[in-house]
C-alpha positions as a printed Julia matrix, in Angstrom:
412×3 Matrix{Float64}:
  48.87  -11.02   21.04
  46.27  -13.72   22.13
  43.64  -11.79   23.29
  44.02   -9.41   20.16
  43.28  -12.34   18.45
  39.76  -13.5    20.94
  38.94   -9.25   20.57
  39.1    -9.85   15.84
  37.41  -12.9    16.06
  34.85  -11.25   18.03
  33.5    -8.71   15.43
  34.07  -11.16   13.5
  31.98  -13.92   14.24
  29.93  -11.13   15.93
  29.45   -9.39   12.51
  28.62  -12.85   10.52
  26.32  -13.48   12.7
  24.15   -9.91   13.38
  23.53  -10.32    8.75
  22.65  -13.64    9.03
  20.11  -12.35   12.06
  18.84   -9.43    9.18
  19.01  -11.57    6.17
  16.24  -13.89    8.57
  15.12  -11.16   10.0
  14.72   -9.98    6.67
  12.5   -14.11    5.42
  10.16  -13.99    8.84
  12.83  -16.56   10.58
  12.31  -14.52   14.44
   8.28  -13.57   13.46
   5.88  -15.99   13.91
   2.69  -16.21   11.61
  -0.76  -15.91   13.47
  -1.79  -19.38   11.95
  -0.32  -21.96   10.03
  -0.93  -21.79    6.6
  -3.76  -22.94    5.4
  -5.95  -22.77    8.48
  -7.96  -19.89    7.52
 -10.04  -20.92   10.42
  -7.94  -19.9    12.68
  -6.39  -17.09   11.21
  -9.27  -16.25   11.12
 -10.49  -16.13   14.53
  -7.24  -14.17   15.59
  -8.59  -11.89   14.1
 -11.7   -11.03   15.16
  -9.8   -11.31   18.1
  -7.65   -7.97   17.75
 -10.19   -6.53   16.15
 -12.53   -6.36   19.1
  -9.63   -5.95   21.1
  -8.29   -2.92   18.93
 -10.91   -1.02   16.64
 -11.81    2.15   18.08
 -14.66    2.77   15.55
 -16.29    1.19   12.4
 -14.81   -1.37   10.77
 -14.55   -3.78    7.66
 -12.71   -7.59    6.79
 -13.24   -9.1     3.7
 -12.21  -12.61    2.71
 -11.71  -14.83   -0.31
 -10.22  -17.81   -0.83
  -9.44  -19.33   -4.05
 -11.71  -16.88   -5.18
 -14.6   -16.75   -3.15
 -16.21  -15.17   -0.07
 -15.41  -17.26    2.59
 -15.85  -14.48    4.88
 -17.04  -11.83    6.14
 -16.82   -9.59    9.68
 -18.13   -6.17   11.52
 -18.54   -4.04   13.41
 -20.66   -5.64   16.33
 -21.14   -2.47   18.15
 -20.84    1.18   17.3
 -23.08    1.19   13.71
 -24.07   -1.11   11.33
 -21.71   -0.99    9.8
 -22.28   -3.93    6.28
 -21.33   -4.92    2.96
 -22.91   -1.65    1.61
 -21.61    0.47    3.73
 -19.97    3.35    2.52
 -16.08    3.86    3.86
 -13.07    6.54    2.17
 -10.17    4.65    1.2
  -7.35    6.98    1.36
  -5.45    6.06   -1.52
  -6.18    2.8    -2.0
  -7.57    6.02   -5.41
  -4.52    5.45   -6.66
  -4.72    1.24   -7.52
  -8.22    2.26   -9.27
  -7.27    4.92  -11.49
  -4.2     3.11  -12.31
  -6.9     0.28  -13.48
  -8.84    2.51  -15.21
  -5.89    4.3   -16.9
  -5.19    0.71  -17.76
  -8.73   -0.01  -19.58
  -7.87    3.64  -21.38
  -5.05    1.73  -22.59
  -6.17   -1.01  -23.78
  -8.39    0.55  -25.6
  -5.94    3.15  -28.12
  -6.54    6.01  -25.99
  -3.29    6.65  -24.29
  -0.4     5.58  -23.98
   1.52    4.29  -20.7
   4.82    4.83  -22.77
   4.58    8.08  -24.36
   5.63   11.04  -22.62
   2.74   12.82  -21.23
   3.51   16.06  -22.85
   0.98   14.35  -25.42
  -1.65   14.48  -23.5
  -1.76   18.39  -21.42
  -3.34   21.33  -22.88
  -2.18   25.29  -22.52
  -4.13   25.01  -19.23
  -1.59   23.3   -17.09
   1.87   22.4   -18.13
   5.26   20.53  -15.88
   6.95   23.84  -14.84
  10.46   23.35  -16.54
  13.52   22.0   -15.01
  17.03   20.38  -16.12
  15.91   16.21  -17.0
  14.68   14.1   -19.19
  10.58   15.31  -19.61
  10.33   12.93  -22.22
  11.07    9.42  -19.62
   8.09   11.11  -17.75
   5.14    8.92  -18.65
   2.28    6.87  -16.89
   3.58    4.43  -16.5
   6.31    6.38  -14.31
   4.13    8.55  -12.46
   1.95    6.3   -11.3
   4.57    4.44   -9.91
   6.17    7.04   -8.87
   8.76    7.35  -10.2
   8.61   10.06  -12.93
  10.57   12.09  -10.87
   8.25   14.47   -8.84
   9.45   14.84   -5.17
   6.27   15.97   -4.11
   5.52   13.7    -1.47
   2.25   15.3    -1.37
  -0.09   13.61    0.81
  -3.38   15.96    0.79
  -5.11   17.9     3.96
  -7.93   17.45    4.5
 -10.97   19.36    3.79
 -13.7    20.55    5.92
 -17.11   20.76    4.34
 -17.04   24.56    5.37
 -14.07   25.3     2.87
 -15.15   26.48   -1.19
 -12.97   23.43   -2.92
 -10.12   24.1    -5.58
 -10.62   23.09   -9.06
  -7.99   20.29   -9.56
  -6.29   23.51  -12.23
  -6.19   25.38   -8.48
  -5.12   21.93   -6.83
  -1.8    21.42   -9.7
  -0.63   25.31   -9.62
  -0.87   24.63   -5.37
  -1.24   22.17   -4.22
  -1.85   21.94   -0.2
  -0.26   18.49    1.3
  -1.16   18.13    4.76
   2.21   19.57    6.04
   1.44   22.41    3.85
   2.08   23.54    0.36
   3.87   21.89   -1.81
   5.04   22.0    -5.25
   4.27   19.98   -8.32
   8.44   19.62  -10.02
  11.03   17.71  -11.32
  14.24   16.81   -8.36
  14.98   13.92  -10.1
  16.11   11.84  -13.84
  12.29    9.45  -14.57
  12.74    6.4   -14.55
  15.97    6.19  -11.93
  14.76    5.8    -8.42
  11.59    5.87   -5.94
   9.42    8.78   -4.48
   5.75    8.86   -3.26
   3.97   11.81   -5.31
   0.01   11.85   -4.43
   0.81   15.02   -6.86
   1.38   12.67  -10.1
  -2.12   11.75   -9.53
  -3.38   15.06   -9.84
  -1.5    15.47  -13.35
  -3.79   11.29  -13.8
  -7.51   13.36  -13.28
  -6.29   15.17  -15.91
  -4.76   13.95  -18.12
  -7.75   11.83  -18.17
 -10.36   14.58  -18.35
  -8.42   15.64  -21.7
  -8.1    12.49  -23.12
 -12.33   11.89  -22.58
 -14.05   14.3   -22.22
 -15.32   13.65  -19.43
 -14.91   14.23  -15.63
 -12.2    12.19  -14.41
 -15.64   10.35  -11.81
 -17.85    9.77  -14.64
 -14.76    8.17  -16.31
 -14.29    6.37  -13.26
 -18.27    5.51  -13.1
 -19.02    4.3   -16.94
 -14.93    2.55  -16.96
 -14.58    1.0   -14.02
 -17.27    0.81  -11.68
 -20.75   -0.55  -13.24
 -18.26   -3.08  -15.65
 -17.49   -4.3   -11.82
 -21.41   -4.18  -10.09
 -19.1    -2.23   -8.05
 -21.96   -0.19   -7.23
 -21.66    1.97   -4.24
 -18.28    3.23   -5.21
 -17.97    7.05   -5.96
 -16.32    9.79   -5.39
 -18.94   12.52   -4.03
 -18.63   13.54   -0.81
 -19.18   11.26    2.99
 -21.74   13.05    4.58
 -24.52   12.81    1.54
 -24.64   10.01    1.69
 -26.92    6.7     3.64
 -25.0     3.9     5.15
 -21.73    5.41    6.07
 -20.0     4.71    8.25
 -19.12    7.38   10.6
 -15.74    8.49   10.71
 -13.56    7.88   14.61
 -10.4     9.43   16.43
  -7.61    7.04   17.57
  -8.91    7.5    20.52
 -12.19    6.31   18.99
 -14.26   10.16   19.15
 -15.74   11.39   16.74
 -14.62   13.07   14.58
 -16.29   15.16   11.8
 -16.53   13.9     8.0
 -13.99   15.66    5.78
 -13.37   16.17    1.43
 -10.69   15.35   -0.52
  -9.16   17.06   -3.1
  -7.71   14.51   -5.69
 -10.23   11.73   -6.37
  -7.84    9.75   -8.2
  -5.42    9.68   -5.39
  -7.03    9.73   -2.28
 -11.06   10.38   -2.55
 -12.53    6.98   -3.54
 -15.53    5.88   -1.86
 -16.49    2.43   -1.25
 -17.68   -0.23    0.44
 -17.16   -4.01    0.83
 -18.84   -5.68   -1.44
 -17.73   -2.97   -3.58
 -14.28   -4.15   -3.45
 -14.75   -8.12   -3.56
 -16.37   -7.07   -7.02
 -13.31   -5.29   -8.08
 -10.41   -8.49   -6.22
 -12.67  -10.84   -8.08
 -12.62   -9.75  -11.45
  -8.93   -9.49  -11.29
  -8.9   -13.18  -10.85
 -10.59  -14.33  -13.91
  -8.43  -16.46  -15.76
  -9.0   -14.87  -19.39
  -6.15  -13.42  -20.64
  -7.59   -9.85  -20.31
  -7.81  -10.19  -16.78
  -3.81  -11.83  -16.63
  -2.76   -8.8   -18.55
  -4.26   -6.47  -15.65
  -2.44   -8.23  -12.94
   1.01   -8.34  -15.16
   0.63   -5.04  -16.59
  -0.45   -3.05  -12.46
   2.32   -5.88  -11.2
   5.31   -4.99  -12.99
   8.35   -4.06  -10.56
   8.96   -0.36  -11.43
   9.79    1.57   -7.97
  11.88   -0.49   -5.93
  13.82    0.6    -1.87
  16.83   -1.09   -0.4
  17.19   -3.32   -3.55
  13.65   -4.33   -3.06
  10.85   -4.19   -5.89
   7.51   -2.49   -3.86
   5.35   -0.58   -6.31
   3.96   -1.39   -9.94
   1.93    0.39  -11.92
   0.14    1.47   -8.67
   0.48   -1.07   -7.07
   2.04   -1.45   -3.84
   3.78   -5.17   -4.27
   3.7    -5.85   -1.1
   5.54   -9.29   -0.71
   6.7   -11.94   -3.49
   5.86  -15.46   -3.93
   7.76  -18.51   -5.35
   5.88  -18.05   -8.92
   7.88  -14.76   -9.57
   4.55  -12.58   -8.74
   3.57  -11.08   -6.16
   0.54  -10.0    -3.92
  -0.53   -6.23   -4.75
  -2.67   -4.2    -3.89
  -2.48   -0.88   -1.96
  -3.22    0.42    2.06
  -4.53    4.28    2.69
  -4.35    6.22    5.63
  -5.79    9.83    6.7
  -6.59   11.55    9.46
  -8.51   11.66   12.21
  -8.1     7.68   12.16
  -9.19    6.65    7.96
  -6.83    3.32    7.6
  -7.81    0.83    4.13
  -5.96   -2.48    2.94
  -6.35   -4.45   -0.13
  -4.44   -7.29   -0.64
  -4.59  -10.24   -2.85
  -2.57  -13.06   -3.96
  -2.28  -13.93   -7.86
  -1.24  -16.55   -7.04
  -3.64  -18.86   -5.18
  -6.93  -16.18   -5.75
  -7.01  -15.1    -1.95
  -6.89  -12.16   -0.33
  -8.6    -9.99    2.11
 -10.01   -6.49    2.52
  -9.73   -4.19    5.8
 -11.78   -0.64    6.31
 -12.04    1.46    9.55
 -12.7     4.06   10.25
 -10.89    4.73   13.57
  -7.8     2.27   15.19
  -4.99    3.96   13.72
  -2.9     1.97   10.81
  -4.58   -1.02   11.88
  -6.57   -2.65    9.0
  -2.87   -2.0     7.76
  -1.32   -4.35   10.58
  -4.05   -6.8     9.94
  -3.57   -7.47    5.76
   0.36   -7.21    7.26
  -0.07  -10.11    9.19
  -2.61  -11.57    6.04
   0.47  -11.3     3.85
   3.2   -13.39    6.12
   0.47  -15.39    6.17
  -0.16  -16.4     2.84
   3.95  -15.99    2.18
   5.77  -16.31    4.65
   7.82  -13.08    4.32
   7.13  -10.19    6.03
   5.53   -7.27    4.13
   7.93   -4.43    3.0
   5.81   -2.12    4.63
   6.64   -4.53    8.7
  10.42   -3.17    7.59
  11.0    -1.9    10.85
   9.13   -4.51   12.14
  11.06   -7.35   11.29
  13.98   -5.79   11.8
  13.19   -5.62   15.99
  12.88   -9.65   15.32
  16.84   -9.82   15.23
  17.53   -8.1    18.36
  17.34  -11.53   20.83
  19.01  -13.02   18.13
  21.99  -11.36   17.55
  21.89   -9.98   21.28
  21.86  -13.87   22.54
  24.29  -14.91   19.89
  26.28  -12.57   20.61
  26.06  -13.54   24.86
  26.78  -16.78   22.95
  29.72  -15.89   21.08
  31.58  -13.88   23.92
  30.71  -17.12   26.93
  32.82  -18.93   23.56
  35.39  -17.01   23.52
  36.09  -16.36   26.82
  36.76  -20.26   27.16
  38.61  -20.52   24.51
  41.07  -18.1    26.52
  40.43  -19.17   30.0
  41.71  -22.78   28.12
  44.63  -21.48   25.98
  45.62  -19.03   29.33
  45.51  -22.21   31.49
  47.46  -24.71   29.23
  50.44  -21.26   29.21
């Protein structure tokens, strides 16, 4: 009977300690930031060493503090990369699309919460479903909470292949893992599921409303007003001063086209992206409203807010705001990250065309350095950090209970 009590105590204490460790892991207890909070020189030095060791292609990074650019880092030898060098930014494109839609709403040309059927035409309509399509709005589409289940990551298209039209893509989207369907699979606004196809629909709506091509709309409404002089959606090989793609092994790779400008087709330089970040750090009412609209939590995973309207919500801040932005990744080893802290006006921009996941890894380190807790993209790493303290705790619990049990046995 005494042994049974010890075993029960062991199970209860082990489970309790494990829960404490896992809670601590999600709050960064077992991780160490690259530098002390506020020590930007040390952080930049550590990051510089990392990209020198890990970058397999082109690399560019900008650090912004209190609304000022304080550091620019570029690949030293592979290509002549500078602040105007164009990189494909992959899914980071979605953040700019959402910002363009926000501007359209501010002009009164679109209602973020109206059914998207108000803005569709006979050329293309959502396929019928058993769910309430009146709940499918631009706000829900841009936050991946519309009920679309395509999970679409767009396929690479070589320059020798013909590009499908927008309507062809809406009817037969080609994903990185084969053809998918745009269909509603759950009640809108009830859960989060990634949908690149929603941005195809957004692109179509913008063109219907503005009577302009999506590319012209973005140039007029976003890029030109913000002095993003090189940002565009053309095939990258048609430009000069571009970051040539490399694969994860550091071998030169071909240039690819992407069928959806809104979802994944943006080309931009670090100077362009810095202009965007600096514009979002202004203190006027319009800018504050833009930040609040983009970062309002709409998509949740495991109960945690992870997505706003076109913006990823990486980590909460003490004042109730979020570090926000967007990452992007495409084959062969394209990775991009833009993250900003609206509380202290700090930000990081990282662009790579070789070195798989390097931009996201560095930006995640920045987020942890800024917020003191891991971002949701490093969930697995955070959980793994709890394994050692759990193991050590279990050993201590086991030894303590064994000692108690031995003393009781001896005493009897």
